[in-house]
mmCIF file of C-alpha atoms and ligand atoms in Angstrom:
data_model
loop_
_atom_site.group_PDB
_atom_site.id
_atom_site.type_symbol
_atom_site.label_atom_id
_atom_site.label_comp_id
_atom_site.label_asym_id
_atom_site.label_seq_id
_atom_site.Cartn_x
_atom_site.Cartn_y
_atom_site.Cartn_z
ATOM 1 C CA MET A 1 -84.544 250.320 67.883
ATOM 2 C CA ASN A 2 -88.124 249.591 68.855
ATOM 3 C CA SER A 3 -89.071 253.076 70.114
ATOM 4 C CA GLY A 4 -92.789 252.296 70.433
ATOM 5 C CA ARG A 5 -92.209 249.785 73.239
ATOM 6 C CA ASN A 6 -91.650 250.362 76.922
ATOM 7 C CA SER A 7 -88.226 249.480 78.283
ATOM 8 C CA ARG A 8 -87.859 245.983 79.679
ATOM 9 C CA MET A 9 -85.532 244.460 82.204
ATOM 10 C CA VAL A 10 -83.940 242.041 79.746
ATOM 11 C CA GLY A 11 -81.371 240.814 82.268
ATOM 12 C CA PHE A 12 -81.233 240.663 86.044
ATOM 13 C CA GLY A 13 -78.732 239.552 88.674
ATOM 14 C CA SER A 14 -77.759 240.013 92.301
ATOM 15 C CA PHE A 15 -74.899 239.270 94.635
ATOM 16 C CA ALA A 16 -74.436 239.125 98.400
ATOM 17 C CA PRO A 17 -71.086 238.573 100.103
ATOM 18 C CA ASP A 18 -70.462 235.136 101.649
ATOM 19 C CA GLN A 19 -70.050 236.208 105.277
ATOM 20 C CA ALA A 20 -73.419 235.942 107.053
ATOM 21 C CA VAL A 21 -73.601 237.594 110.483
ATOM 22 C CA ASP A 22 -76.589 236.522 112.553
ATOM 23 C CA ASN A 23 -78.181 238.414 115.426
ATOM 24 C CA LEU A 24 -76.430 236.313 118.061
ATOM 25 C CA GLU A 25 -73.035 237.327 116.685
ATOM 26 C CA LEU A 26 -74.038 240.986 116.967
ATOM 27 C CA CYS A 27 -74.716 240.444 120.669
ATOM 28 C CA ASN A 28 -70.926 240.077 121.040
ATOM 29 C CA ARG A 29 -70.450 243.585 119.663
ATOM 30 C CA VAL A 30 -73.309 245.626 121.179
ATOM 31 C CA ASP A 31 -75.854 245.341 123.995
ATOM 32 C CA THR A 32 -78.701 243.756 122.029
ATOM 33 C CA SER A 33 -80.568 240.464 121.672
ATOM 34 C CA ASP A 34 -81.832 238.212 118.902
ATOM 35 C CA GLU A 35 -85.315 238.646 120.359
ATOM 36 C CA TRP A 36 -85.160 242.498 120.218
ATOM 37 C CA ILE A 37 -83.850 242.587 116.653
ATOM 38 C CA GLN A 38 -86.331 240.005 115.347
ATOM 39 C CA THR A 39 -89.426 241.454 117.018
ATOM 40 C CA ARG A 40 -88.571 245.105 116.126
ATOM 41 C CA THR A 41 -87.318 244.497 112.586
ATOM 42 C CA GLY A 42 -87.838 240.913 111.349
ATOM 43 C CA ILE A 43 -84.111 240.679 110.560
ATOM 44 C CA LYS A 44 -82.318 237.425 111.452
ATOM 45 C CA SER A 45 -79.058 237.812 109.571
ATOM 46 C CA ARG A 46 -77.171 240.106 107.208
ATOM 47 C CA ARG A 47 -74.211 239.720 104.835
ATOM 48 C CA ILE A 48 -71.023 241.660 105.497
ATOM 49 C CA ALA A 49 -68.437 242.295 102.764
ATOM 50 C CA SER A 50 -64.725 241.672 103.403
ATOM 51 C CA ASP A 51 -62.067 244.398 103.567
ATOM 52 C CA HIS A 52 -61.227 243.554 99.939
ATOM 53 C CA GLN A 53 -64.787 244.013 98.682
ATOM 54 C CA PRO A 54 -65.639 247.672 98.112
ATOM 55 C CA THR A 55 -69.061 248.520 96.679
ATOM 56 C CA SER A 56 -67.749 248.260 93.089
ATOM 57 C CA GLU A 57 -66.837 244.586 93.667
ATOM 58 C CA LEU A 58 -70.362 243.764 94.845
ATOM 59 C CA ALA A 59 -71.737 245.742 91.880
ATOM 60 C CA LEU A 60 -69.391 243.868 89.516
ATOM 61 C CA ARG A 61 -70.684 240.436 90.531
ATOM 62 C CA ALA A 62 -74.340 241.466 90.248
ATOM 63 C CA ALA A 63 -73.726 243.256 86.930
ATOM 64 C CA GLN A 64 -71.925 240.259 85.406
ATOM 65 C CA ARG A 65 -74.926 238.073 86.256
ATOM 66 C CA ALA A 66 -77.379 240.614 84.834
ATOM 67 C CA ILE A 67 -75.449 241.065 81.587
ATOM 68 C CA GLU A 68 -75.038 237.302 81.181
ATOM 69 C CA SER A 69 -78.765 236.735 81.663
ATOM 70 C CA SER A 70 -79.569 239.494 79.137
ATOM 71 C CA GLY A 71 -77.636 237.697 76.402
ATOM 72 C CA LEU A 72 -76.158 241.057 75.345
ATOM 73 C CA LYS A 73 -72.480 241.493 74.514
ATOM 74 C CA LEU A 74 -70.445 243.880 76.683
ATOM 75 C CA GLY A 75 -70.031 246.174 73.664
ATOM 76 C CA GLU A 76 -73.797 246.615 73.433
ATOM 77 C CA ILE A 77 -74.101 248.301 76.876
ATOM 78 C CA ASP A 78 -73.953 252.068 76.311
ATOM 79 C CA LEU A 79 -74.971 253.496 79.706
ATOM 80 C CA VAL A 80 -74.079 252.602 83.304
ATOM 81 C CA ILE A 81 -75.883 254.013 86.346
ATOM 82 C CA VAL A 82 -74.995 252.938 89.882
ATOM 83 C CA ALA A 83 -77.269 253.844 92.781
ATOM 84 C CA THR A 84 -75.313 253.952 96.031
ATOM 85 C CA ILE A 85 -74.677 255.934 99.217
ATOM 86 C CA THR A 86 -71.501 253.960 99.891
ATOM 87 C CA PRO A 87 -69.396 254.683 96.789
ATOM 88 C CA ASP A 88 -65.826 253.351 96.637
ATOM 89 C CA MET A 89 -64.678 256.989 96.918
ATOM 90 C CA ALA A 90 -66.365 260.409 96.947
ATOM 91 C CA PHE A 91 -65.215 260.607 93.326
ATOM 92 C CA PRO A 92 -64.797 259.281 90.684
ATOM 93 C CA SER A 93 -68.156 257.590 90.525
ATOM 94 C CA THR A 94 -68.531 253.905 91.328
ATOM 95 C CA ALA A 95 -70.154 253.589 87.884
ATOM 96 C CA CYS A 96 -66.851 254.636 86.245
ATOM 97 C CA ILE A 97 -64.923 252.136 88.391
ATOM 98 C CA LEU A 98 -67.459 249.443 87.488
ATOM 99 C CA GLN A 99 -67.200 250.248 83.767
ATOM 100 C CA HIS A 100 -63.473 249.468 83.854
ATOM 101 C CA LYS A 101 -63.852 246.328 85.976
ATOM 102 C CA LEU A 102 -66.484 244.965 83.600
ATOM 103 C CA GLY A 103 -64.378 245.789 80.529
ATOM 104 C CA LEU A 104 -67.118 247.888 78.956
ATOM 105 C CA GLY A 105 -66.549 250.451 76.211
ATOM 106 C CA LYS A 106 -65.980 254.132 77.024
ATOM 107 C CA VAL A 107 -69.697 254.685 77.597
ATOM 108 C CA ALA A 108 -71.570 257.184 79.794
ATOM 109 C CA CYS A 109 -71.320 256.376 83.524
ATOM 110 C CA PHE A 110 -72.601 258.118 86.622
ATOM 111 C CA ASP A 111 -73.887 257.469 90.137
ATOM 112 C CA ILE A 112 -77.271 258.346 91.590
ATOM 113 C CA GLU A 113 -77.566 259.169 95.283
ATOM 114 C CA ALA A 114 -81.130 258.718 96.513
ATOM 115 C CA ALA A 115 -80.298 256.347 99.392
ATOM 116 C CA CYS A 116 -82.707 253.415 99.641
ATOM 117 C CA SER A 117 -84.837 254.791 96.797
ATOM 118 C CA GLY A 118 -81.753 254.895 94.573
ATOM 119 C CA PHE A 119 -82.390 251.818 92.455
ATOM 120 C CA LEU A 120 -85.904 252.941 91.519
ATOM 121 C CA TYR A 121 -84.663 256.495 90.810
ATOM 122 C CA ALA A 122 -81.989 254.959 88.559
ATOM 123 C CA LEU A 123 -84.564 252.854 86.684
ATOM 124 C CA ASP A 124 -86.606 256.014 86.028
ATOM 125 C CA VAL A 125 -83.562 257.940 84.739
ATOM 126 C CA ALA A 126 -82.286 255.029 82.606
ATOM 127 C CA ASP A 127 -85.715 254.505 81.065
ATOM 128 C CA ALA A 128 -85.972 258.220 80.223
ATOM 129 C CA MET A 129 -82.512 258.169 78.620
ATOM 130 C CA ILE A 130 -83.392 255.097 76.545
ATOM 131 C CA SER A 131 -86.728 256.642 75.569
ATOM 132 C CA SER A 132 -84.858 259.755 74.356
ATOM 133 C CA GLY A 133 -83.437 257.511 71.640
ATOM 134 C CA ARG A 134 -79.831 258.402 72.529
ATOM 135 C CA TYR A 135 -79.069 255.200 74.465
ATOM 136 C CA ARG A 136 -80.027 251.602 73.720
ATOM 137 C CA ASN A 137 -79.016 249.302 76.557
ATOM 138 C CA ALA A 138 -78.517 250.542 80.125
ATOM 139 C CA LEU A 139 -76.906 248.724 83.041
ATOM 140 C CA VAL A 140 -78.609 249.849 86.265
ATOM 141 C CA VAL A 141 -77.064 248.734 89.558
ATOM 142 C CA GLY A 142 -78.008 249.214 93.210
ATOM 143 C CA ALA A 143 -74.975 248.386 95.349
ATOM 144 C CA GLU A 144 -74.042 249.113 98.945
ATOM 145 C CA LYS A 145 -71.379 248.319 101.483
ATOM 146 C CA MET A 146 -73.445 249.658 104.389
ATOM 147 C CA SER A 147 -71.051 247.986 106.850
ATOM 148 C CA SER A 148 -68.466 250.633 105.854
ATOM 149 C CA ILE A 149 -70.560 253.443 107.388
ATOM 150 C CA MET A 150 -71.967 251.513 110.365
ATOM 151 C CA ASP A 151 -71.145 252.672 113.875
ATOM 152 C CA TRP A 152 -70.508 249.323 115.546
ATOM 153 C CA GLN A 153 -70.954 251.047 118.918
ATOM 154 C CA ASP A 154 -74.507 252.220 118.066
ATOM 155 C CA ARG A 155 -76.949 249.379 118.669
ATOM 156 C CA SER A 156 -79.872 251.389 117.303
ATOM 157 C CA THR A 157 -78.438 251.345 113.762
ATOM 158 C CA CYS A 158 -75.732 248.676 113.356
ATOM 159 C CA VAL A 159 -78.193 245.782 113.697
ATOM 160 C CA LEU A 160 -80.323 247.000 110.786
ATOM 161 C CA PHE A 161 -78.096 247.096 107.719
ATOM 162 C CA GLY A 162 -76.229 244.725 105.409
ATOM 163 C CA ASP A 163 -74.179 244.632 102.206
ATOM 164 C CA GLY A 164 -75.185 243.494 98.706
ATOM 165 C CA ALA A 165 -75.925 244.423 95.107
ATOM 166 C CA GLY A 166 -78.525 243.909 92.408
ATOM 167 C CA ALA A 167 -78.477 244.835 88.733
ATOM 168 C CA ALA A 168 -80.782 245.091 85.736
ATOM 169 C CA VAL A 169 -80.121 245.547 82.022
ATOM 170 C CA LEU A 170 -82.752 247.796 80.443
ATOM 171 C CA SER A 171 -83.549 247.785 76.749
ATOM 172 C CA LYS A 172 -86.490 248.303 74.421
ATOM 173 C CA ASP A 173 -85.371 245.224 72.479
ATOM 174 C CA GLY A 174 -85.710 241.781 74.012
ATOM 175 C CA GLU A 175 -87.942 240.145 76.594
ATOM 176 C CA GLY A 176 -88.320 240.502 80.345
ATOM 177 C CA PRO A 177 -90.424 242.394 82.890
ATOM 178 C CA GLU A 178 -91.846 245.502 81.185
ATOM 179 C CA LEU A 179 -91.437 248.868 82.913
ATOM 180 C CA LEU A 180 -94.889 250.482 82.873
ATOM 181 C CA GLY A 181 -94.297 253.643 84.887
ATOM 182 C CA PHE A 182 -92.340 255.523 87.537
ATOM 183 C CA PHE A 183 -92.894 258.055 90.283
ATOM 184 C CA CYS A 184 -90.181 259.801 92.309
ATOM 185 C CA GLY A 185 -90.440 262.414 95.052
ATOM 186 C CA ALA A 186 -88.384 263.944 97.849
ATOM 187 C CA ASP A 187 -88.592 266.220 100.887
ATOM 188 C CA GLY A 188 -85.268 267.817 101.771
ATOM 189 C CA SER A 189 -86.556 269.815 104.736
ATOM 190 C CA ASN A 190 -84.963 267.678 107.476
ATOM 191 C CA PRO A 191 -81.744 265.982 106.307
ATOM 192 C CA SER A 192 -80.606 265.130 109.838
ATOM 193 C CA LEU A 193 -83.362 262.504 110.180
ATOM 194 C CA LEU A 194 -81.076 260.087 108.342
ATOM 195 C CA CYS A 195 -77.609 261.122 107.258
ATOM 196 C CA GLN A 196 -73.850 260.623 107.323
ATOM 197 C CA PRO A 197 -72.838 264.070 108.589
ATOM 198 C CA GLY A 198 -69.047 263.873 108.198
ATOM 199 C CA GLY A 199 -66.807 263.796 105.142
ATOM 200 C CA GLY A 200 -68.639 266.234 102.867
ATOM 201 C CA SER A 201 -68.055 269.960 102.372
ATOM 202 C CA LEU A 202 -70.171 270.796 105.444
ATOM 203 C CA ASN A 203 -68.002 268.764 107.824
ATOM 204 C CA PRO A 204 -64.765 267.850 106.017
ATOM 205 C CA ALA A 205 -62.813 265.052 107.655
ATOM 206 C CA THR A 206 -60.750 266.195 110.633
ATOM 207 C CA VAL A 207 -59.500 264.464 113.757
ATOM 208 C CA ASP A 208 -62.511 266.018 115.534
ATOM 209 C CA THR A 209 -65.105 264.702 113.047
ATOM 210 C CA VAL A 210 -63.620 261.231 113.387
ATOM 211 C CA GLU A 211 -63.602 261.414 117.183
ATOM 212 C CA GLU A 212 -67.193 262.665 117.131
ATOM 213 C CA ARG A 213 -68.102 259.623 114.978
ATOM 214 C CA LYS A 214 -69.575 261.879 112.285
ATOM 215 C CA HIS A 215 -68.529 259.550 109.466
ATOM 216 C CA PHE A 216 -71.106 256.953 110.460
ATOM 217 C CA LEU A 217 -74.791 256.722 109.588
ATOM 218 C CA LYS A 218 -77.073 258.605 112.027
ATOM 219 C CA MET A 219 -80.796 257.977 112.165
ATOM 220 C CA ASN A 220 -83.917 259.000 114.045
ATOM 221 C CA GLY A 221 -85.512 255.567 113.682
ATOM 222 C CA ARG A 222 -88.923 256.429 115.085
ATOM 223 C CA GLU A 223 -89.469 259.444 112.802
ATOM 224 C CA ILE A 224 -88.157 257.554 109.767
ATOM 225 C CA PHE A 225 -90.540 254.706 110.529
ATOM 226 C CA LYS A 226 -93.582 257.009 110.498
ATOM 227 C CA SER A 227 -92.491 258.845 107.338
ATOM 228 C CA ALA A 228 -91.648 255.590 105.571
ATOM 229 C CA VAL A 229 -95.135 254.154 105.887
ATOM 230 C CA ARG A 230 -96.798 257.425 104.863
ATOM 231 C CA VAL A 231 -94.642 258.137 101.786
ATOM 232 C CA MET A 232 -94.614 254.535 100.553
ATOM 233 C CA GLU A 233 -98.396 254.488 100.663
ATOM 234 C CA SER A 234 -98.732 257.788 98.798
ATOM 235 C CA ALA A 235 -96.054 256.869 96.212
ATOM 236 C CA SER A 236 -97.909 253.599 95.552
ATOM 237 C CA ARG A 237 -101.352 255.200 95.244
ATOM 238 C CA GLU A 238 -100.022 258.068 93.083
ATOM 239 C CA LEU A 239 -98.414 255.736 90.549
ATOM 240 C CA LEU A 240 -101.334 253.309 90.415
ATOM 241 C CA GLY A 241 -103.729 256.255 89.930
ATOM 242 C CA ARG A 242 -101.655 257.693 87.079
ATOM 243 C CA HIS A 243 -101.950 254.351 85.284
ATOM 244 C CA GLY A 244 -105.649 253.836 85.991
ATOM 245 C CA LEU A 245 -104.939 250.839 88.213
ATOM 246 C CA ASN A 246 -106.334 249.830 91.604
ATOM 247 C CA VAL A 247 -104.618 248.017 94.443
ATOM 248 C CA GLU A 248 -106.581 244.912 93.406
ATOM 249 C CA ASP A 249 -104.673 244.918 90.090
ATOM 250 C CA VAL A 250 -101.365 244.421 91.913
ATOM 251 C CA SER A 251 -100.227 240.792 92.173
ATOM 252 C CA HIS A 252 -96.894 241.474 93.888
ATOM 253 C CA VAL A 253 -95.377 244.258 95.939
ATOM 254 C CA ILE A 254 -91.591 244.314 96.198
ATOM 255 C CA PRO A 255 -91.002 246.927 98.908
ATOM 256 C CA HIS A 256 -87.768 248.397 100.198
ATOM 257 C CA GLN A 257 -86.542 245.784 102.678
ATOM 258 C CA ALA A 258 -86.020 247.880 105.814
ATOM 259 C CA ASN A 259 -88.255 246.462 108.508
ATOM 260 C CA VAL A 260 -91.032 243.884 108.508
ATOM 261 C CA ARG A 261 -93.205 246.156 110.676
ATOM 262 C CA ILE A 262 -93.003 248.892 108.030
ATOM 263 C CA VAL A 263 -94.064 246.304 105.428
ATOM 264 C CA GLU A 264 -96.966 245.146 107.627
ATOM 265 C CA SER A 265 -98.162 248.735 108.154
ATOM 266 C CA LEU A 266 -97.930 249.423 104.429
ATOM 267 C CA SER A 267 -99.932 246.283 103.699
ATOM 268 C CA GLN A 268 -102.679 247.475 106.061
ATOM 269 C CA ARG A 269 -102.754 251.034 104.727
ATOM 270 C CA LEU A 270 -102.809 249.953 101.074
ATOM 271 C CA GLU A 271 -105.229 247.102 101.846
ATOM 272 C CA ILE A 272 -103.008 244.738 99.882
ATOM 273 C CA PRO A 273 -102.670 241.361 101.674
ATOM 274 C CA LEU A 274 -99.278 240.696 103.236
ATOM 275 C CA MET A 275 -98.961 237.484 101.223
ATOM 276 C CA LYS A 276 -98.563 239.645 98.088
ATOM 277 C CA PHE A 277 -95.428 241.314 99.532
ATOM 278 C CA PHE A 278 -92.148 239.670 98.550
ATOM 279 C CA CYS A 279 -89.601 239.994 101.355
ATOM 280 C CA ASN A 280 -86.155 238.583 102.048
ATOM 281 C CA LEU A 281 -85.051 241.115 104.657
ATOM 282 C CA GLU A 282 -84.728 238.397 107.310
ATOM 283 C CA LYS A 283 -81.652 237.123 105.422
ATOM 284 C CA PHE A 284 -80.072 240.385 104.255
ATOM 285 C CA GLY A 285 -81.255 243.215 106.528
ATOM 286 C CA ASN A 286 -81.556 246.660 104.976
ATOM 287 C CA THR A 287 -79.148 246.872 102.041
ATOM 288 C CA SER A 288 -80.313 250.369 101.011
ATOM 289 C CA ALA A 289 -80.181 250.781 97.206
ATOM 290 C CA ALA A 290 -79.508 247.046 96.793
ATOM 291 C CA SER A 291 -82.564 245.905 98.714
ATOM 292 C CA ILE A 292 -85.226 245.977 95.996
ATOM 293 C CA PRO A 293 -83.067 244.386 93.267
ATOM 294 C CA LEU A 294 -81.867 241.700 95.741
ATOM 295 C CA ALA A 295 -85.484 240.807 96.501
ATOM 296 C CA PHE A 296 -86.666 241.173 92.894
ATOM 297 C CA ASP A 297 -83.915 238.855 91.638
ATOM 298 C CA GLU A 298 -84.738 236.211 94.238
ATOM 299 C CA GLY A 299 -88.421 236.340 93.251
ATOM 300 C CA LEU A 300 -87.529 236.028 89.562
ATOM 301 C CA ARG A 301 -85.173 233.089 90.152
ATOM 302 C CA LYS A 302 -87.760 231.288 92.286
ATOM 303 C CA GLY A 303 -90.407 231.710 89.563
ATOM 304 C CA HIS A 304 -92.546 233.635 92.040
ATOM 305 C CA PHE A 305 -93.823 236.135 89.455
ATOM 306 C CA LYS A 306 -96.030 234.848 86.587
ATOM 307 C CA ALA A 307 -96.244 236.288 83.079
ATOM 308 C CA GLY A 308 -98.815 239.074 82.791
ATOM 309 C CA GLU A 309 -98.920 239.830 86.532
ATOM 310 C CA ILE A 310 -98.455 243.404 87.728
ATOM 311 C CA GLY A 311 -95.687 244.175 90.225
ATOM 312 C CA LEU A 312 -95.332 247.310 92.341
ATOM 313 C CA LEU A 313 -91.846 248.259 93.537
ATOM 314 C CA VAL A 314 -91.830 250.948 96.236
ATOM 315 C CA ALA A 315 -89.064 252.519 98.289
ATOM 316 C CA PHE A 316 -88.193 255.305 100.719
ATOM 317 C CA GLY A 317 -84.852 256.496 101.972
ATOM 318 C CA ALA A 318 -82.672 259.272 103.308
ATOM 319 C CA GLY A 319 -83.434 262.658 101.840
ATOM 320 C CA LEU A 320 -86.202 261.885 102.441
ATOM 321 C CA THR A 321 -86.711 260.305 99.055
ATOM 322 C CA TRP A 322 -89.401 257.983 97.800
ATOM 323 C CA SER A 323 -90.055 256.184 94.542
ATOM 324 C CA SER A 324 -92.364 253.644 92.964
ATOM 325 C CA THR A 325 -92.180 251.612 89.761
ATOM 326 C CA LEU A 326 -94.801 249.484 88.028
ATOM 327 C CA VAL A 327 -93.788 246.394 86.067
ATOM 328 C CA ARG A 328 -95.665 243.793 84.057
ATOM 329 C CA PHE A 329 -94.015 240.367 84.290
HETATM 330 N N1 ACO B 401 -81.149 246.170 120.929
HETATM 331 C C1 ACO B 401 -81.802 246.379 122.079
HETATM 332 N N2 ACO B 401 -82.401 247.538 122.385
HETATM 333 C C2 ACO B 401 -82.339 248.516 121.476
HETATM 334 C C3 ACO B 401 -81.676 248.366 120.251
HETATM 335 C C4 ACO B 401 -81.046 247.137 119.995
HETATM 336 N N3 ACO B 401 -80.399 246.874 118.853
HETATM 337 N N4 ACO B 401 -81.777 249.519 119.557
HETATM 338 C C5 ACO B 401 -82.499 250.366 120.302
HETATM 339 N N5 ACO B 401 -82.824 249.764 121.470
HETATM 340 C C6 ACO B 401 -83.601 250.309 122.581
HETATM 341 C C7 ACO B 401 -83.555 251.813 122.652
HETATM 342 O O1 ACO B 401 -82.420 252.245 123.341
HETATM 343 C C8 ACO B 401 -84.824 252.118 123.403
HETATM 344 O O2 ACO B 401 -84.597 251.926 124.765
HETATM 345 P P1 ACO B 401 -85.242 252.924 125.856
HETATM 346 O O3 ACO B 401 -86.738 252.782 125.667
HETATM 347 O O4 ACO B 401 -84.720 252.393 127.139
HETATM 348 O O5 ACO B 401 -84.747 254.279 125.486
HETATM 349 C C9 ACO B 401 -85.780 251.026 122.959
HETATM 350 O O6 ACO B 401 -84.974 249.991 122.377
HETATM 351 C C10 ACO B 401 -86.815 251.469 121.951
HETATM 352 O O7 ACO B 401 -86.137 252.196 120.930
HETATM 353 P P2 ACO B 401 -86.949 252.765 119.711
HETATM 354 O O8 ACO B 401 -85.987 253.505 118.812
HETATM 355 O O9 ACO B 401 -88.155 253.478 120.184
HETATM 356 O O10 ACO B 401 -87.393 251.406 119.020
HETATM 357 P P3 ACO B 401 -88.408 251.231 117.840
HETATM 358 O O11 ACO B 401 -89.481 250.328 118.248
HETATM 359 O O12 ACO B 401 -88.755 252.535 117.199
HETATM 360 O O13 ACO B 401 -87.516 250.417 116.787
HETATM 361 C C11 ACO B 401 -86.204 250.790 114.806
HETATM 362 C C12 ACO B 401 -86.308 250.982 116.304
HETATM 363 C C13 ACO B 401 -86.137 249.299 114.517
HETATM 364 C C14 ACO B 401 -84.929 251.456 114.321
HETATM 365 C C15 ACO B 401 -87.448 251.390 114.128
HETATM 366 O O14 ACO B 401 -87.654 252.704 114.589
HETATM 367 C C16 ACO B 401 -87.317 251.413 112.632
HETATM 368 O O15 ACO B 401 -87.294 250.397 111.998
HETATM 369 N N6 ACO B 401 -87.288 252.616 112.022
HETATM 370 C C17 ACO B 401 -87.126 252.736 110.597
HETATM 371 C C18 ACO B 401 -85.678 252.641 110.283
HETATM 372 C C19 ACO B 401 -85.423 252.453 108.819
HETATM 373 O O16 ACO B 401 -86.168 251.812 108.116
HETATM 374 N N7 ACO B 401 -84.294 252.988 108.382
HETATM 375 C C20 ACO B 401 -83.853 252.783 107.077
HETATM 376 C C21 ACO B 401 -84.094 253.956 106.223
HETATM 377 S S1 ACO B 401 -83.589 253.628 104.628
HETATM 378 C C22 ACO B 401 -82.190 254.480 104.169
HETATM 379 O O17 ACO B 401 -82.261 255.418 103.426
HETATM 380 C C23 ACO B 401 -80.839 254.049 104.672
#
């Protein structure tokens, strides 16, 4: 193993379910409008998985593409991490279910739960495990079936989210975007800002919790909006500072795809022109842990990122959590 090198993303892939639901279709379900959704969020459409597509199925399709593009054999993957807040079940982990579906060996598998920051948290953990020398090739997946925890009677949340998955294969051997550094943080002081209150040990499932709609995502959108801009700016500046880089050194920002107004505010605060931000949220909505890898994969496939350029990936999510990652293409 080449222990002197940084880890690289030697394979990448993503998957979104076929069914696209546009804003007009949502108007049949809740009291909303295409105009409201587009002006407040920038979202035009989102993909919704079928009843037969749990999160592990979305993860499977993205992972197969990532492994194929890495050129590695299944037997060479020795670690699987899935970032998700919509696991197939509370346990076992979606990573274990994915291991079996992929036909991998009996390798280490676990999930990471850091909401929309989950994929970047998982990259940090996978890189550390590879750098320890105990693992060689890690499959890192961000996958979500957000539609499974949407309250389709709550117009303030159900218009925002979508389903999808993205995956990377990390290794110190091989070529691909180089992982230069990571930064993760969290503030657990106010979990109710964004949560799914029912179904855990605090509010186990009962007829009452179901009737009270506690098994759906709840969010204070306005407060999350303000926190998101603040923590994404600080996570970006912290990581750039640690690596002696300035905002001018960044060629591309791949932000968490939650809301175009959050992206615009971040662009202003960081003084990085909006044209450097890669976004596809108008097509997919907020896919939580899948959002950054879905955007990153599209940028890679379109040849949007040139060799040697620096990319900044930055996310925030429930927790609150935040995370940033620097890559060199
Ligand atoms: N259609 C029409 N009207 C709506 C809708 C809708 N879909 N949703 C809310 N409204 C109404 C509200 O009822 C309110 O009406 P009122 O003034 O009569 O009370 C009005 O629109 C304004 O509501 P606000 O919540 O103030 O709207 P705001 O401009 O803040 O936009 C939004 C709401 C889009 C949710 C915004 O706050 C936001 O993007 N926040 C960040 C959310 C986010 O990124 N969450 C993801 C976190 S990542 C994770 O970990 C899962």
